[in-house]
Structure formats: C-alpha cells, structure tokens
Coordinates of N, CA and C in Angstrom, one line a residue:
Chain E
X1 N 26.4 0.0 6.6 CA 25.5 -0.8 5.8 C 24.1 -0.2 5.9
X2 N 23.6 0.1 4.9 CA 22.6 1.3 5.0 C 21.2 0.3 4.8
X3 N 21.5 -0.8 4.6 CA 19.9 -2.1 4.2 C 19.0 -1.8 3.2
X4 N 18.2 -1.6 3.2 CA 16.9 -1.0 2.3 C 16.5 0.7 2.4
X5 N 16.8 1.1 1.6 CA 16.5 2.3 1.5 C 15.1 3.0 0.4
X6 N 14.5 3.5 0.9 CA 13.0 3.9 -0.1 C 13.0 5.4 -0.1
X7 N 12.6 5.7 -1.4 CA 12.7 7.3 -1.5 C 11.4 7.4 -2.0
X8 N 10.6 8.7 -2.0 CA 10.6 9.3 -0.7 C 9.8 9.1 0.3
X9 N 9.5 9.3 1.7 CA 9.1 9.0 2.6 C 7.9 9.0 2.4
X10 N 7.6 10.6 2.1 CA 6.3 11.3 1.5 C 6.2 11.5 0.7
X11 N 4.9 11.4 0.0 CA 4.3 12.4 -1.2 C 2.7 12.1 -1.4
X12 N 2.4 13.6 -1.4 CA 1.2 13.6 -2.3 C 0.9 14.0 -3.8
X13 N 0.0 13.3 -4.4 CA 0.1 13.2 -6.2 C -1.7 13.6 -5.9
X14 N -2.1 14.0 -7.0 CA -3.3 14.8 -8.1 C -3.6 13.0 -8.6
X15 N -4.9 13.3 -8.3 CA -5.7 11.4 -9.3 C -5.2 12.2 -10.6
X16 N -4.4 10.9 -11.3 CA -4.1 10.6 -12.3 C -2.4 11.1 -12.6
X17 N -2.1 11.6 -11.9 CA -0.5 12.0 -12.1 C 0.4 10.1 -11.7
X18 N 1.4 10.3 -12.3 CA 2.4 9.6 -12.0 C 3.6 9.4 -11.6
X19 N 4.4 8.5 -10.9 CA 5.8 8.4 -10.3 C 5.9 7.4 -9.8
X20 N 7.0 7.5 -9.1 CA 7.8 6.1 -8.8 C 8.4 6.2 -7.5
X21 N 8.5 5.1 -6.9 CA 8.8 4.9 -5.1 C 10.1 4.2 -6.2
X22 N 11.1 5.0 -5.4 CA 12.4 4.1 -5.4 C 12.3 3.0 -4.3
X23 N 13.3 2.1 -4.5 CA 13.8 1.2 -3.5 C 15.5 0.5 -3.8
X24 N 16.0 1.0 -2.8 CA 17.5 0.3 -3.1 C 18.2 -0.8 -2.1
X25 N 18.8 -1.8 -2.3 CA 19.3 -2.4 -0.7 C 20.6 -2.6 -1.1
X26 N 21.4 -3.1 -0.7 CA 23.3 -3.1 -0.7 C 23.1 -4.3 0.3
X27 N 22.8 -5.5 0.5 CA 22.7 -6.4 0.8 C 23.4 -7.8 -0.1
X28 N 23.1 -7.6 -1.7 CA 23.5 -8.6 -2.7 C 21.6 -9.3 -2.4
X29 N 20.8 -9.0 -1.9 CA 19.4 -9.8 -1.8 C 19.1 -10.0 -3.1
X30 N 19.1 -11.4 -3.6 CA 18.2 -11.4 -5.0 C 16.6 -11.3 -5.1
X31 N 16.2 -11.4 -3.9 CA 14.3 -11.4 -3.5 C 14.2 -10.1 -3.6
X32 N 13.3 -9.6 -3.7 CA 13.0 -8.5 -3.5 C 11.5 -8.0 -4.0
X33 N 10.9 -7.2 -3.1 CA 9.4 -7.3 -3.2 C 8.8 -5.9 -2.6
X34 N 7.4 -5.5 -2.8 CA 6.9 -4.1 -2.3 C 5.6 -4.8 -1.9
X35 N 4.9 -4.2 -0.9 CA 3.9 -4.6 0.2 C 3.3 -2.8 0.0
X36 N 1.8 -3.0 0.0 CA 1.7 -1.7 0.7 C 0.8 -2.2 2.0
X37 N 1.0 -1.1 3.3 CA 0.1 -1.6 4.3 C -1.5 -0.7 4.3
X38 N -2.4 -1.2 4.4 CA -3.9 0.0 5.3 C -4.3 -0.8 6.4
X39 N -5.0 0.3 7.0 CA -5.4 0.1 8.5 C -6.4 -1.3 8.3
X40 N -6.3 -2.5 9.1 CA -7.1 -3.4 9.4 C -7.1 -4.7 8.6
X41 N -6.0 -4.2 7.7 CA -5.5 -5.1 6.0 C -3.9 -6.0 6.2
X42 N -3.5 -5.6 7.0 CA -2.3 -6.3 7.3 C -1.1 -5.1 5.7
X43 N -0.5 -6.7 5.7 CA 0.2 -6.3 4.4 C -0.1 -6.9 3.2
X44 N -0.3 -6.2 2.5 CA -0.8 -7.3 1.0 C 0.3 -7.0 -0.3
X45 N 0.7 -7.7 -0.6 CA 2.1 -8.1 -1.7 C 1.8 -7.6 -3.0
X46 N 2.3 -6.4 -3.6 CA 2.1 -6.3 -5.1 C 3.0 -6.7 -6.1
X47 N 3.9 -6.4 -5.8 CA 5.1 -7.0 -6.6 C 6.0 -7.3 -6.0
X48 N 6.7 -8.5 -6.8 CA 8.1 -8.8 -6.5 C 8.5 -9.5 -7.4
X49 N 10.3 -9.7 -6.7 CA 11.0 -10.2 -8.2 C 12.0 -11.2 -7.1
X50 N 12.7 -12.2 -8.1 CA 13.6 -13.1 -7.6 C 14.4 -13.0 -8.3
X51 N 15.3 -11.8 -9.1 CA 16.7 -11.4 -9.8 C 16.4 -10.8 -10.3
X52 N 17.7 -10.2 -11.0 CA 17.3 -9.1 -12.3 C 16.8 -9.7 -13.1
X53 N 15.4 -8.8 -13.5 CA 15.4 -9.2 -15.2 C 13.9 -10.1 -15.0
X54 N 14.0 -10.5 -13.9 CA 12.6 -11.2 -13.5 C 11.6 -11.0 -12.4
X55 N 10.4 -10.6 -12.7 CA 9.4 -10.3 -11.9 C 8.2 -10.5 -11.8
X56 N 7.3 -10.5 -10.8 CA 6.0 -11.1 -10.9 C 5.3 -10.5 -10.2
X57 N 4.0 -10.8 -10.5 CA 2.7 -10.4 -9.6 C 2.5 -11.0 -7.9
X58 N 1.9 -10.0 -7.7 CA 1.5 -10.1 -6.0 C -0.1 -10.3 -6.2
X59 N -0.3 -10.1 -4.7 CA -2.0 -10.3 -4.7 C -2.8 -9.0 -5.2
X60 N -2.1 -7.7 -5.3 CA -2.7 -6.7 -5.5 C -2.5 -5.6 -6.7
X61 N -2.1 -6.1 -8.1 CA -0.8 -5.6 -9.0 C -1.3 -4.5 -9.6
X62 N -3.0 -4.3 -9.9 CA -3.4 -3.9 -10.3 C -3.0 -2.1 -10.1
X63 N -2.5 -1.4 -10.8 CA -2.3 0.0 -10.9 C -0.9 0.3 -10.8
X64 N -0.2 -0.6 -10.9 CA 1.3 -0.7 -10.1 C 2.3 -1.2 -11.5
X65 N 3.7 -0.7 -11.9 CA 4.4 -1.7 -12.4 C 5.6 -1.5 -12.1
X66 N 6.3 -2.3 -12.0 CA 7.7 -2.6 -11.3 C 8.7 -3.3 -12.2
X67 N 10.0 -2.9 -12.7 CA 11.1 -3.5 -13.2 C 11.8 -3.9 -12.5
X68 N 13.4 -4.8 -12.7 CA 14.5 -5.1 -11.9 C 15.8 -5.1 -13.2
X69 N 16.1 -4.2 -13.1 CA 17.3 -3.8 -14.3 C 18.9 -4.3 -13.6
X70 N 18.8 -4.1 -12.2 CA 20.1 -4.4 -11.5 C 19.8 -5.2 -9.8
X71 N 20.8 -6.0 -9.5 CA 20.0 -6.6 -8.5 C 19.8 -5.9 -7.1
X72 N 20.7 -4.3 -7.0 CA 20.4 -3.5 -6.4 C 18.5 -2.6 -6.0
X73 N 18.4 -2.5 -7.3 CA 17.0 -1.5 -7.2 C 15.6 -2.2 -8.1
X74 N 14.8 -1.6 -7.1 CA 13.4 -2.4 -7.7 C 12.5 -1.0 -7.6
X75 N 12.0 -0.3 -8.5 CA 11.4 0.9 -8.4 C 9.7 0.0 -8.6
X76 N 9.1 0.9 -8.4 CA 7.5 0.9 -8.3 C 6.7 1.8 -9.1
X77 N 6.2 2.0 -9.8 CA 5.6 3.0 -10.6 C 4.4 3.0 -10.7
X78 N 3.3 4.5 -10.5 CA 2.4 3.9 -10.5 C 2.2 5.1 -11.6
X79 N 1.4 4.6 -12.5 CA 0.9 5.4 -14.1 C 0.1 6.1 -14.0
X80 N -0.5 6.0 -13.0 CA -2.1 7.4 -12.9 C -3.0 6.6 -12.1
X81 N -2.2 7.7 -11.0 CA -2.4 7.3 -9.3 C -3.7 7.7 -9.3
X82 N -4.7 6.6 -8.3 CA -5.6 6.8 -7.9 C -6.1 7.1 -6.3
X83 N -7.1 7.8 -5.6 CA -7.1 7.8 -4.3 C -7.2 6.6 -3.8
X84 N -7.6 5.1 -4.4 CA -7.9 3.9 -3.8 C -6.1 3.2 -2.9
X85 N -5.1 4.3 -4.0 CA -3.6 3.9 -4.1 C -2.9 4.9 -2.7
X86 N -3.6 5.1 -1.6 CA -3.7 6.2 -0.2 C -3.4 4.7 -0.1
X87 N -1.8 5.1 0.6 CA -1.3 4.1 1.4 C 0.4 3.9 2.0
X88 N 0.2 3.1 3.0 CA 1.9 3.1 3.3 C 2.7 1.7 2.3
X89 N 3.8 2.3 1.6 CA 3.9 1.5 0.7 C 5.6 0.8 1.5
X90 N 5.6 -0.7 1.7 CA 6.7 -0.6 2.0 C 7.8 -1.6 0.8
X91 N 8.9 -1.8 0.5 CA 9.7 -2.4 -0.1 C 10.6 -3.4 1.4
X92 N 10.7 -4.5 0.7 CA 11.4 -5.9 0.9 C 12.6 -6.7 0.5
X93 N 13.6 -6.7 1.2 CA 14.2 -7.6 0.4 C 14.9 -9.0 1.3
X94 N 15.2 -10.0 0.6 CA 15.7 -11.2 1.1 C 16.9 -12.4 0.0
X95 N 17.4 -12.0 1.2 CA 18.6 -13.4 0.8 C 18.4 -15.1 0.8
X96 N 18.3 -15.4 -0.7 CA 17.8 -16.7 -0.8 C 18.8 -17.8 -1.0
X97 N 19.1 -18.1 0.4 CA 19.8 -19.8 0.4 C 19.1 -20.5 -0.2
X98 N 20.3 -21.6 -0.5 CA 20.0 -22.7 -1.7 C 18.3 -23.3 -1.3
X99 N 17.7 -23.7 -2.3 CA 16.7 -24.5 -1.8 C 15.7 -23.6 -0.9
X100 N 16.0 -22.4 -0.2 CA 15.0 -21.7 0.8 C 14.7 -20.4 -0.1
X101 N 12.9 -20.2 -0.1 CA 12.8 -19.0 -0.8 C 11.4 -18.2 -0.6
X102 N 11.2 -17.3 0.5 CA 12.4 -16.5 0.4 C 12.9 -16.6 2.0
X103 N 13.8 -16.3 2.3 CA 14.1 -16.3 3.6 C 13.1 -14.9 4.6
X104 N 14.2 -14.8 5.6 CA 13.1 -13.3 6.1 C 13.1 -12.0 5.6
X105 N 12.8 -11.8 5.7 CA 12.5 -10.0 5.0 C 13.0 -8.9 5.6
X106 N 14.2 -8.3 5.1 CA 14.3 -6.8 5.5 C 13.5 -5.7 4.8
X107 N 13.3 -5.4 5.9 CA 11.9 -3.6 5.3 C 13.1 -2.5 5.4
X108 N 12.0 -1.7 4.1 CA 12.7 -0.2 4.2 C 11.9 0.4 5.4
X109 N 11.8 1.3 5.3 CA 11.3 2.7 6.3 C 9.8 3.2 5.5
X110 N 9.7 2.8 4.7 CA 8.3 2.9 4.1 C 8.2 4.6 3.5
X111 N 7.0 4.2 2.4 CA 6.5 5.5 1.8 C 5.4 5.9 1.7
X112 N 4.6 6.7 2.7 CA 3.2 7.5 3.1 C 2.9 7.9 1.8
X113 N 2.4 7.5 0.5 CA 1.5 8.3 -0.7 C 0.2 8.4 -0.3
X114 N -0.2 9.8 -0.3 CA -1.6 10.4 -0.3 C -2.1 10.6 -1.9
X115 N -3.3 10.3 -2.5 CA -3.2 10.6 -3.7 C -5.1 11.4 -3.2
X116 N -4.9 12.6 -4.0 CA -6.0 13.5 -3.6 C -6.9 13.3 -4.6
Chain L
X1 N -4.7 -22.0 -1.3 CA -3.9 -20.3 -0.9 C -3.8 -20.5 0.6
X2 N -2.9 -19.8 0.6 CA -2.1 -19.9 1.9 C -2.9 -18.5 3.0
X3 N -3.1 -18.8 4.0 CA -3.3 -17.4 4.8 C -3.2 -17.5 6.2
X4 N -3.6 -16.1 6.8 CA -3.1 -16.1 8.4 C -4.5 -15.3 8.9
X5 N -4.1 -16.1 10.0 CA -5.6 -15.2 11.0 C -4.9 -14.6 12.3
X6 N -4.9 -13.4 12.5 CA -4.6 -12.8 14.0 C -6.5 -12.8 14.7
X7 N -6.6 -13.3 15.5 CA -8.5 -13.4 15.6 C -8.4 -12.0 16.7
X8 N -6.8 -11.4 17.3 CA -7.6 -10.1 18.5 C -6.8 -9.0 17.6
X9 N -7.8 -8.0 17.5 CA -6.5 -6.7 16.8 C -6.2 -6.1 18.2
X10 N -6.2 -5.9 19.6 CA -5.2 -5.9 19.9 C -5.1 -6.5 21.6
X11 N -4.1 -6.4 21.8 CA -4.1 -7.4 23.1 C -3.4 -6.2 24.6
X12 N -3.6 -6.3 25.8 CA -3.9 -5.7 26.7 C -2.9 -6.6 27.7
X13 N -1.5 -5.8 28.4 CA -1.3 -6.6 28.8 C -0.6 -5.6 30.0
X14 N -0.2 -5.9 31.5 CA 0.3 -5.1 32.1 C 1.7 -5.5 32.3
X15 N 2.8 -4.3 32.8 CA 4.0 -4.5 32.4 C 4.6 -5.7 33.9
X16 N 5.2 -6.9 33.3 CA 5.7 -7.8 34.0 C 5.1 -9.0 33.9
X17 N 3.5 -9.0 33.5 CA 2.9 -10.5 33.1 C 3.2 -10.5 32.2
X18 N 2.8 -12.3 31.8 CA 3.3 -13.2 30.3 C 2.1 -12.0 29.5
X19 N 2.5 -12.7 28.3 CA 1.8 -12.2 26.7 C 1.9 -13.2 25.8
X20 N 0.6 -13.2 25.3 CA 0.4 -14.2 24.0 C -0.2 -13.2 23.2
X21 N 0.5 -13.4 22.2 CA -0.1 -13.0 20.4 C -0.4 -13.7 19.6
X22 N -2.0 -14.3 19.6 CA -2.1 -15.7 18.6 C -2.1 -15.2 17.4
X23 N -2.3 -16.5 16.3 CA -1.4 -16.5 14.9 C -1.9 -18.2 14.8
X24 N -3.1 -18.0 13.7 CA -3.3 -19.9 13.1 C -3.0 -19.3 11.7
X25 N -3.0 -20.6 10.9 CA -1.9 -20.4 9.5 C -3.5 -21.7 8.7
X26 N -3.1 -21.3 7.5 CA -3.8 -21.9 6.6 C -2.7 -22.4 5.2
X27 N -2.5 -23.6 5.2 CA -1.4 -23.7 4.1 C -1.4 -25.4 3.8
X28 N -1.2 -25.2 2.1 CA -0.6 -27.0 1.6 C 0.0 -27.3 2.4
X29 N 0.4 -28.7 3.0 CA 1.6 -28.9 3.4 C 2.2 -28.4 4.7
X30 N 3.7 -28.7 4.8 CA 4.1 -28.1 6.1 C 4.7 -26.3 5.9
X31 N 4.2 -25.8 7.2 CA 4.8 -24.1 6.4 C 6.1 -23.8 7.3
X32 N 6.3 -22.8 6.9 CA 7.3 -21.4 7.1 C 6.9 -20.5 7.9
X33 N 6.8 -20.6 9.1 CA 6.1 -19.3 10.0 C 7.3 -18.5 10.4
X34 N 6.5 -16.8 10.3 CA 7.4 -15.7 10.8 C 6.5 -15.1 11.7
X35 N 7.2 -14.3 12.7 CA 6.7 -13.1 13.8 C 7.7 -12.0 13.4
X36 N 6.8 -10.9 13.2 CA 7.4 -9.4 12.8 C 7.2 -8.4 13.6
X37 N 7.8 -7.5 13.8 CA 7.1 -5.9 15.1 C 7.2 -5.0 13.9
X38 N 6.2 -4.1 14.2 CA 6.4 -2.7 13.7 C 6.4 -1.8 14.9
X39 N 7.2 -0.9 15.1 CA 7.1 0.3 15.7 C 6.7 1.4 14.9
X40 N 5.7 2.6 15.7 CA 5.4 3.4 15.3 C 6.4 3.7 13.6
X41 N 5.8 4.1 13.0 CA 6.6 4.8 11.6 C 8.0 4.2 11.2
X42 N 8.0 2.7 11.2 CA 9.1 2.2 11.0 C 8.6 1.1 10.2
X43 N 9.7 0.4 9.4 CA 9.6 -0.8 9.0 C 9.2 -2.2 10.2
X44 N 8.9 -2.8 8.9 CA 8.9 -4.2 10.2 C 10.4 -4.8 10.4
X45 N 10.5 -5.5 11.6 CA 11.5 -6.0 11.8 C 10.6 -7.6 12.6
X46 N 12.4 -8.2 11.4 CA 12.3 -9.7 12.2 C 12.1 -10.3 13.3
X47 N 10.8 -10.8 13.7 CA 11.4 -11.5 15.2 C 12.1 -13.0 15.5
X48 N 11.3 -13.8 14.9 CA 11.6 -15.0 14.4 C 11.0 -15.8 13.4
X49 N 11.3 -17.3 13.4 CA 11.1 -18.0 12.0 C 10.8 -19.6 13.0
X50 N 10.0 -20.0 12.4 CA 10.0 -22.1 12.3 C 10.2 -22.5 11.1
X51 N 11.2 -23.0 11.2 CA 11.6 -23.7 10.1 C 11.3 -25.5 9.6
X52 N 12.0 -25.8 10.7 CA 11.8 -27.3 11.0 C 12.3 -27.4 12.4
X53 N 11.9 -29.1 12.9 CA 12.9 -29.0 14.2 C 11.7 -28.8 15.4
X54 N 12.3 -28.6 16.4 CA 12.0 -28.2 17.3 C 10.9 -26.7 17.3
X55 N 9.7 -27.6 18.2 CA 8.5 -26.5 18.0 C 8.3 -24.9 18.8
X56 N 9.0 -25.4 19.6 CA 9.3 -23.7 20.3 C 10.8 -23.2 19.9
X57 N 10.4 -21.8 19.0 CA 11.2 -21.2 18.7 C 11.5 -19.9 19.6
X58 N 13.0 -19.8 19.4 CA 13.1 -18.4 20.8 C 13.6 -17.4 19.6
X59 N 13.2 -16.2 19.7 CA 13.9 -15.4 19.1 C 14.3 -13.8 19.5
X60 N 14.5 -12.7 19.0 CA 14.9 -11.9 19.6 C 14.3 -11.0 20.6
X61 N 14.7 -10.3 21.5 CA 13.7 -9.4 22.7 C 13.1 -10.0 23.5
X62 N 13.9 -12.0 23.7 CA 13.1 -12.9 24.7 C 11.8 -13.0 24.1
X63 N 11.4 -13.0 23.1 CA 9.4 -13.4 22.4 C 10.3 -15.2 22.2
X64 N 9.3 -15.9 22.0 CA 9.2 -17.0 21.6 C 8.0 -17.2 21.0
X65 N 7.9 -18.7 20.2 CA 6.5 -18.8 19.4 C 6.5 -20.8 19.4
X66 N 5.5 -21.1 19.7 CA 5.1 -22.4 19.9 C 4.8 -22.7 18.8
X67 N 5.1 -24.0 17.8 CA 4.3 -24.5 16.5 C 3.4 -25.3 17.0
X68 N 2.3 -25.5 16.7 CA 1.4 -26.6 16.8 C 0.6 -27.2 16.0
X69 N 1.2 -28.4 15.3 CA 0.5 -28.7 14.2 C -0.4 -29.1 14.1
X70 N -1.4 -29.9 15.0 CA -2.1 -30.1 15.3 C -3.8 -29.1 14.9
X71 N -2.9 -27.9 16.2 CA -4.1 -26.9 15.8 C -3.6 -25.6 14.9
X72 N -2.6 -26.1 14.1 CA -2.2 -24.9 13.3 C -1.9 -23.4 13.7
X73 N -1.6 -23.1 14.4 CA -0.9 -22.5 15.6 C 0.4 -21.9 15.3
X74 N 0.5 -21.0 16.2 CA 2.1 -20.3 15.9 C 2.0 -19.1 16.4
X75 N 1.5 -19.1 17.9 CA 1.1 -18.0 19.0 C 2.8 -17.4 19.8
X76 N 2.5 -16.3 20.0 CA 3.8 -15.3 20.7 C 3.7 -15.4 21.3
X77 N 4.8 -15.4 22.3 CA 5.0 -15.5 23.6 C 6.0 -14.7 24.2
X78 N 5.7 -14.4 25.6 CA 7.1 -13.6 26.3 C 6.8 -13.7 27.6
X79 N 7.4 -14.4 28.5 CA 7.1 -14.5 29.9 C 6.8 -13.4 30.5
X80 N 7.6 -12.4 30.6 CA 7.4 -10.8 31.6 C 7.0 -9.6 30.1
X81 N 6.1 -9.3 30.0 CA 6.3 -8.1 29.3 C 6.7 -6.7 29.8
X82 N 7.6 -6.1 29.0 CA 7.9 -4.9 29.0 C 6.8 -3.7 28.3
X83 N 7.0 -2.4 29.0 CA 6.4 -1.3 28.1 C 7.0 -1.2 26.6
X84 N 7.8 -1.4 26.9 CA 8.9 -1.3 25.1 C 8.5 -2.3 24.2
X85 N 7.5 -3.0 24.5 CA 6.8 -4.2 24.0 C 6.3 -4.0 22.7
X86 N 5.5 -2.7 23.4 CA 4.2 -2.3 22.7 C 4.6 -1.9 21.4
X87 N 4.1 -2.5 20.6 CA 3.9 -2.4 18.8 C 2.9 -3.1 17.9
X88 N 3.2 -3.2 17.0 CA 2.0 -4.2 16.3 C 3.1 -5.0 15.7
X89 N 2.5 -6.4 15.9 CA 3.0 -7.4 15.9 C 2.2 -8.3 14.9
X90 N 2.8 -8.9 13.5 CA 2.1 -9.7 12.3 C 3.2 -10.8 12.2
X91 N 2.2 -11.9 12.1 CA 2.3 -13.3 11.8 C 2.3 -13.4 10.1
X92 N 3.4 -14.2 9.9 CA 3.2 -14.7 8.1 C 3.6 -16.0 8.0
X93 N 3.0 -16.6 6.6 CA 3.2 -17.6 6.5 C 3.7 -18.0 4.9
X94 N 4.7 -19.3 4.8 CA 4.5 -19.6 3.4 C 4.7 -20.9 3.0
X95 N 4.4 -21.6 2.2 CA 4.3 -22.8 1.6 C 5.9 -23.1 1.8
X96 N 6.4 -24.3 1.7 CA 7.6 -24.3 1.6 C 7.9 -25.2 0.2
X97 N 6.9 -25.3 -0.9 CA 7.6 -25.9 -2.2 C 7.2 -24.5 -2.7
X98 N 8.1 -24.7 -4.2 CA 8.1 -23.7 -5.0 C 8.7 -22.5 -4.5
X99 N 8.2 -21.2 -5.6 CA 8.3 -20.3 -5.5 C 6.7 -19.3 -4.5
X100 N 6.8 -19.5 -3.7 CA 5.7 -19.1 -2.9 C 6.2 -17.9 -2.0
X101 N 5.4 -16.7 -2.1 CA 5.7 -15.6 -1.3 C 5.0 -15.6 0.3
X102 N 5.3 -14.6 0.9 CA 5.0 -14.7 2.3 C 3.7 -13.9 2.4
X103 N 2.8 -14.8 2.9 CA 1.5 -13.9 3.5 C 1.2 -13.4 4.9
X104 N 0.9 -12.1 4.8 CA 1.0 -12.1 6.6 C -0.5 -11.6 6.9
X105 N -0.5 -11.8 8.4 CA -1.9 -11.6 8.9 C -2.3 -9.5 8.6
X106 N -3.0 -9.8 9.9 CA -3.4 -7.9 9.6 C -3.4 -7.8 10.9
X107 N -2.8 -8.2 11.7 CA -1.7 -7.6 12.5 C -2.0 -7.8 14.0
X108 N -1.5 -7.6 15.3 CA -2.2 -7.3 16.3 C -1.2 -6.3 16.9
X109 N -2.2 -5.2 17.7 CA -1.3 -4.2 18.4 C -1.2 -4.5 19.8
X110 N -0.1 -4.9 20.2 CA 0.3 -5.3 21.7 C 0.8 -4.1 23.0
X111 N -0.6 -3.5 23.6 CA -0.4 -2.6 24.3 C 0.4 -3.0 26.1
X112 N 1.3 -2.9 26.5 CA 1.9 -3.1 27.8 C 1.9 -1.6 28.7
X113 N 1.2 -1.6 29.8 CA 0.6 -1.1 30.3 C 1.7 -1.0 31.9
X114 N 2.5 0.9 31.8 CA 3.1 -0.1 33.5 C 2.5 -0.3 34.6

C-alpha cells in the first residue's frame, strides 16, 4: 500500500515556465488537497477537492490550478512559475465518513520547487 | 475564520522530562483538533484527533493532548520525553459544520536533548 505518492521530489523551473506536481493515493480517499509549507508560515491550503469532478479554493490559490478527473490523482499546475512559488509543496488526502469532513490527513513525501 | 496559534516556535526539553507543546484554536462553534509531527524531509504524520467525548486524548508515541474549552486549548503532552521526539510538531483546527478545511498553526520544533 504505497498511500500518497508526489512526483517529483525536486525541481527547479525559469520565472515563467510551467508544470505540474503530480499527486496519486490508492487509498479510495475522496478528500484530497495540496498545502505548500515556508519557513515560519506553518501550512497554508491552496487547493482541494471532495471527488472527482469537484474542486475548490484554499487560502492561497492564486498562481496554481488543479483538476480531479479520477478519484485517484489530483495534479497541481502552475502556469508561469514565479520565485514567490519557492516552496515545499505537500499533497493530502482523506477518507470521509458519513457526516465527518475531512477526517485526518495522509501526506505525500512532499515536492521542493525552486523557481529561479 | 478559523485559526491556530503555536505562541513558542520552539521548545527545549531534556531527554526523560515531561513536554508541553501549546496549541489555542480560534473557531465558530465547537472544533476538530489535530496534532501532526514532521520529521526532517518527510511528510506530516498523524498524531492525534478531539473529536468529542472525553478531553484528554491519548494518541500515538505515548503524546497526549488536553481539550480545554474554557481557555481554548489543545496543548501536547508526553510524560518522559525521548530524543526521537525531536521534530516539528503543528496543531490544526476545523469547524465541524459544513464543508470546512483544516487550518494548521506554523508549527513548533521540539528539541529533546540527552
């Protein structure tokens, strides 16, 4: 059972290039959500989704957009990375019993983007 | 809006004394408190949850966490600390109607010293 998995660990990107932070889990979690962390900031929430097909804003959405096509993978994309976007980015996901939402949170292993 | 305060970024403790990691909460209503560890270059991992019920919660690695509603509260605890302790340790919180996501503090790093 492999839980949350995030591709890739690393990368550095050029201001203005773009890509995408995979995220996969094999859990069946319908929650599912991406955090990036910085030093002294805790974790702040950019996106997430509660199923396929449906997703929403976090506290920080700006430069970021995220689909949910399968209830497996929630990718992250960022359109034309900026240096403000230097950060560890982690993905989340959670199993939502009836009436509870979301429950606790399993983390990937996180993704160090440097943007120069 | 919902939020969290860690008031020490980080706490000092030598190996075999108790440890406290405070954690006050700001929220409508009654909340949803979590305790999380990060280890160096790793995800967070769960420690525990208040749900309802009974205000001292025990959860894994012997930590426990006091609710206190009174003073909004939801401090760590571990009778003996270990060196293996040491990580950074975040409190979150969430509303419990609706669709409300989890806010977490900004963290505290818990140094155990042997």
């Amino acid at each position: 059972n492999a839980g949350v998995t995030q591709t890739p660990k690393f990368q550095v990107l050029k201001t203005g290039q773009s890509m995408t932070l995979q995220c996969a889990q094999d859990m069946n979690h319908e929650y599912m959500s991406w955090y990036r962390q910085d030093p002294g900031m805790g974790l702040r929430l950019i996106h997430y989704s509660v199923g396929a097909g449906i997703t929403d804003q976090g506290e920080v959405p700006n430069g970021y957009n995220v689909s949910r096509s399968t209830t497996e993978d929630f990718p992250l994309r960022l359109l034309s990375a900026a240096p403000s976007q230097t950060s560890v980015y982690f993905c989340a996901s959670s199993y939502t019993p009836t009436g509870e939402f979301p429950g606790e949170l399993f983390f990937g292993e996180g993704s160090r983007l440097t943007v120069l | 809006a919902q939020s969290v305060a860690q008031p020490e970024d980080q706490v000092n403790v030598a190996e075999g004394n108790p440890l406290t990691v405070k954690c006050t909460y700001s929220v409508s209503g009654n909340p949803y408190l979590f305790w999380y560890v990060q280890y160096p270059n790793r995800g967070l991992q769960f420690l525990l949850k208040y749900i309802t019920g009974d205000n001292l919660v025990k959860g894994s690695y012997g930590f426990e966490a006091e609710f206190n509603k009174s003073q909004t509260s939801f401090h760590l605890k571990k009778p003996s600390a270990l060196v293996s302790d040491s990580a950074l340790y975040f409190c979150a919180v969430r509303e419990r109607s609706g669709y409300s996501t989890l806010t977490f503090g900004k963290g505290t790093m818990l140094l155990v010293s042997p």
